[in-house]
CSV table of C-alpha atoms in Angstrom, one decimal:
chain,number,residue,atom,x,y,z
A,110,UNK,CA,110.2,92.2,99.2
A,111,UNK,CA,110.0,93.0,95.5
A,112,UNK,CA,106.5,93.4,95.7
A,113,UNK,CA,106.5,95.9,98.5
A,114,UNK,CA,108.9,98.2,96.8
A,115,UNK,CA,107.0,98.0,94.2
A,116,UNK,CA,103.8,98.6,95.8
A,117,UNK,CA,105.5,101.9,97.6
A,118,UNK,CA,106.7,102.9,94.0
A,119,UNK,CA,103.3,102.6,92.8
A,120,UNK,CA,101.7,104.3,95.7
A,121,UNK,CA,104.5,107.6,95.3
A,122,UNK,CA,103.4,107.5,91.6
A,123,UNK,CA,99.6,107.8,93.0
A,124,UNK,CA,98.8,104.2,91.1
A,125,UNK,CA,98.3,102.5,94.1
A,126,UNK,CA,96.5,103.2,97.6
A,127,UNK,CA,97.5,102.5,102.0
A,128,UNK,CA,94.1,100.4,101.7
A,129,UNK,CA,95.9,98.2,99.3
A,130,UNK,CA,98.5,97.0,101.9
A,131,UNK,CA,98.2,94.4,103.9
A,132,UNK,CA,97.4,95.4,107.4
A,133,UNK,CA,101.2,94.3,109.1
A,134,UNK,CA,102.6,94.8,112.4
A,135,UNK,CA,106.2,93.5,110.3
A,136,UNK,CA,105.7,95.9,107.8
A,137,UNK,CA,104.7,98.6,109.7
A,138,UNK,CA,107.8,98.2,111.9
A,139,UNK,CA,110.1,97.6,109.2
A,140,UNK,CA,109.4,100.4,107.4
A,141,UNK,CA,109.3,102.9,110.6
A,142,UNK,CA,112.8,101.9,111.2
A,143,UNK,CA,114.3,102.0,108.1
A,144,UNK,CA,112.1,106.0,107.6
A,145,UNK,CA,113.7,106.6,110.7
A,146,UNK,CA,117.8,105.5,109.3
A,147,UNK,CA,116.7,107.4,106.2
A,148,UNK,CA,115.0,110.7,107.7
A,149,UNK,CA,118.4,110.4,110.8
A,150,UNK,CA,120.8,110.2,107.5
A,151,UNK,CA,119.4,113.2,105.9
A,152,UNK,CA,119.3,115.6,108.9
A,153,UNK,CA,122.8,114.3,109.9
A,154,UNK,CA,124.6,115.3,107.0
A,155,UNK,CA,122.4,118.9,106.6
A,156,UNK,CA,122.3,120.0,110.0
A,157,UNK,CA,122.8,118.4,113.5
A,158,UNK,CA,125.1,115.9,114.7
A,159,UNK,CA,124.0,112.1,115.7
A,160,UNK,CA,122.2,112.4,119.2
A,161,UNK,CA,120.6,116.1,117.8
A,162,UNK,CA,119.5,114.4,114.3
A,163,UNK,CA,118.1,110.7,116.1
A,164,UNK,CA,116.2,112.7,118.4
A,165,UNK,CA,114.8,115.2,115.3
A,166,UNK,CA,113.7,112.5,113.1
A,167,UNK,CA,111.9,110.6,116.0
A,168,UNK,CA,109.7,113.8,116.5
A,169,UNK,CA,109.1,114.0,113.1
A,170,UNK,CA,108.5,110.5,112.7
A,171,UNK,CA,105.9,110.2,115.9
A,172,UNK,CA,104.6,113.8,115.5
A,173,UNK,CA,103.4,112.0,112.0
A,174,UNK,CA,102.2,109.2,113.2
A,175,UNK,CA,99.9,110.7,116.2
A,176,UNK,CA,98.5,113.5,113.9
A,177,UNK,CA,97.6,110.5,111.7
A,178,UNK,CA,96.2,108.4,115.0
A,179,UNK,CA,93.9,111.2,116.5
A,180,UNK,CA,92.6,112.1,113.1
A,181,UNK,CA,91.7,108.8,112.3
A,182,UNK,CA,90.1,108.4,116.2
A,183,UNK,CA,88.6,111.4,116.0
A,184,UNK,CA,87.0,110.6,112.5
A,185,UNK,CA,86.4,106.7,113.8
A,186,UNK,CA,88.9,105.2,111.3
A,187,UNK,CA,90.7,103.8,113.9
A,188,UNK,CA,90.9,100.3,111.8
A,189,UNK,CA,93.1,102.3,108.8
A,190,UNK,CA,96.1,103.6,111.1
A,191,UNK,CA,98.1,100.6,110.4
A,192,UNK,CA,97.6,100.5,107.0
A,193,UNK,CA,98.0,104.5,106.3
A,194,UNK,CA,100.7,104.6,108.5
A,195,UNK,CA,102.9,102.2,106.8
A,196,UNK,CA,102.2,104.1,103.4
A,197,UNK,CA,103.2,106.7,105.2
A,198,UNK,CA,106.7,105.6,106.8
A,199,UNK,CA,107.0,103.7,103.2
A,200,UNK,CA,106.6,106.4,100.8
A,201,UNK,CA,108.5,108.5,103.3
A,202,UNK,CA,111.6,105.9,103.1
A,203,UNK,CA,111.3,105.9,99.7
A,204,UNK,CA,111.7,110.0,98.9
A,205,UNK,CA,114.2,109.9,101.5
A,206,UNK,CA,116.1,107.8,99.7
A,207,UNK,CA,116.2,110.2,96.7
A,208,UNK,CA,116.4,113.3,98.6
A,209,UNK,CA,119.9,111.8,100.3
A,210,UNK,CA,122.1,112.5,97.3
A,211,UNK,CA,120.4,115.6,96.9
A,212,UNK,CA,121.0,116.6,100.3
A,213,UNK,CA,124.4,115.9,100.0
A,214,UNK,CA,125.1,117.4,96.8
A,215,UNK,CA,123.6,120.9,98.2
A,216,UNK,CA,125.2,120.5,101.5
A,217,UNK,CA,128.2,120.4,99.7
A,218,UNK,CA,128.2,122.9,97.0
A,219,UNK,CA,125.1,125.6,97.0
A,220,UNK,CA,124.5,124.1,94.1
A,221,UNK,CA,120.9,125.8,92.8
A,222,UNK,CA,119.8,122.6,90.6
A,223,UNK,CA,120.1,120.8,94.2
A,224,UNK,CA,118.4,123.0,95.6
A,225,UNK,CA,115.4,123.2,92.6
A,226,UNK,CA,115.5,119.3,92.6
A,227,UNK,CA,114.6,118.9,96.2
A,228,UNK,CA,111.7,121.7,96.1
A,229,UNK,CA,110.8,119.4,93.6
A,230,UNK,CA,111.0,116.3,95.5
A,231,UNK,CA,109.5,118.2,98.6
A,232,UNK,CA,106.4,119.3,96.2
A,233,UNK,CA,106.4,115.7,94.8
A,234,UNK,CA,106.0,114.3,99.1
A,235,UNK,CA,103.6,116.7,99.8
A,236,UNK,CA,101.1,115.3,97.1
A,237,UNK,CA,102.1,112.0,98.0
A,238,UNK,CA,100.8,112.7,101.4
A,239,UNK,CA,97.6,114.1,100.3
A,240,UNK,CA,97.7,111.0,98.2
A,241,UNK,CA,97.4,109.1,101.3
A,242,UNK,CA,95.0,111.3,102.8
A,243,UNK,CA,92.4,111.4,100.6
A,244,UNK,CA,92.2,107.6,100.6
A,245,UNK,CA,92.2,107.2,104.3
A,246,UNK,CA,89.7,110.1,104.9
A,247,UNK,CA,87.4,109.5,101.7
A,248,UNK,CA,88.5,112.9,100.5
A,249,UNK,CA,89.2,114.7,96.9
A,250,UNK,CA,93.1,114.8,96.1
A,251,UNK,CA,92.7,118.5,96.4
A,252,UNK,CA,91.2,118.5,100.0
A,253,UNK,CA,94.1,115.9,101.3
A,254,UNK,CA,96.9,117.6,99.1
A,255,UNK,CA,95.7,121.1,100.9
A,256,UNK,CA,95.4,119.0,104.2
A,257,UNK,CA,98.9,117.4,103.8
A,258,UNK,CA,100.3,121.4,103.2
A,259,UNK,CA,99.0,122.8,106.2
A,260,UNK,CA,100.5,119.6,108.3
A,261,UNK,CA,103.8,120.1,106.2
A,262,UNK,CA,104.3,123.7,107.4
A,263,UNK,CA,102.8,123.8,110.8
A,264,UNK,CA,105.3,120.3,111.2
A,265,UNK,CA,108.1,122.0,109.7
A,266,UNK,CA,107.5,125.0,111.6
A,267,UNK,CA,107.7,123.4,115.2
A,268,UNK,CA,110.9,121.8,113.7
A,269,UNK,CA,112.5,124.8,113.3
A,270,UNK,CA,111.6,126.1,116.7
A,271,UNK,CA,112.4,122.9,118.4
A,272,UNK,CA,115.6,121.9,116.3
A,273,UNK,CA,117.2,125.3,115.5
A,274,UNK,CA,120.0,124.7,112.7
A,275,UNK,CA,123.5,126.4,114.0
């Protein structure tokens, strides 16, 4: 267990790579579930209640997952999804868990270093995803950190349109 936080500390610092996972159907499911508690937790206490937030953060979740899948089919990669999807749903879990006290802290109070600290932790994901891009796809970190912007804001933007905060 040690070693798999530290392998998903090490991947989030860009030191380590989804290839050097072990290809897991436990692991995989582990961490989906525990994204999934993480990403529900987050979107509970900012914006929707329970039922609203579960069904939010599955979207997100499998939206992720099946962008991932048909890239990797269409590309014939279809041998990486485990491994790339459970750095995924890892580092994911992981920045969840630091964005939760920031979430609550700007819920709570406006507060404008919340609010700086978790564009910072949103810029830190997004170049953890192209992270994980560019070693799944072979690419440069500039081609999967662009790659992991536009699925960022075209995700974020069916979000919004499907999940409407009130």
């Amino acid at each position: 267990m040690k070693a798999l936080l530290n392998f998903f500390v090490d991947l989030c610092l860009l030191r380590a790579a989804p290839q050097d996972l072990p290809a897991s159907g436990v692991i995989l499911a582990g961490t989906f579930l525990l994204n999934i508690l993480v990403s529900l937790l987050m979107i509970v206490d900012a914006r929707h209640g329970p039922g609203l937030a579960l069904i939010e953060s599955l979207f997100e979740t499998f939206l992720m997952l099946t962008v991932l899948y048909l890239a990797l089919r269409t590309r014939r990669l279809r041998g990486r999804f485990q491994q790339s999807a459970t750095a995924l749903m890892g580092s994911g879990l992981l920045l969840g868990l630091l964005a939760l006290p920031l979430v609550a802290w700007s819920h709570r109070s406006d507060s404008t270093e919340a609010g700086l600290l978790l564009l910072l932790l949103i810029i830190w994901s997004i170049v953890v995803l192209g992270h994980i891009i560019r070693h799944t796809f072979g690419l440069t970190l500039n081609i999967g950190v662009a790659l992991g912007v536009l699925y960022t804001m075209l995700a974020w933007s069916m979000v919004v349109r499907l999940f409407p905060v009130t």
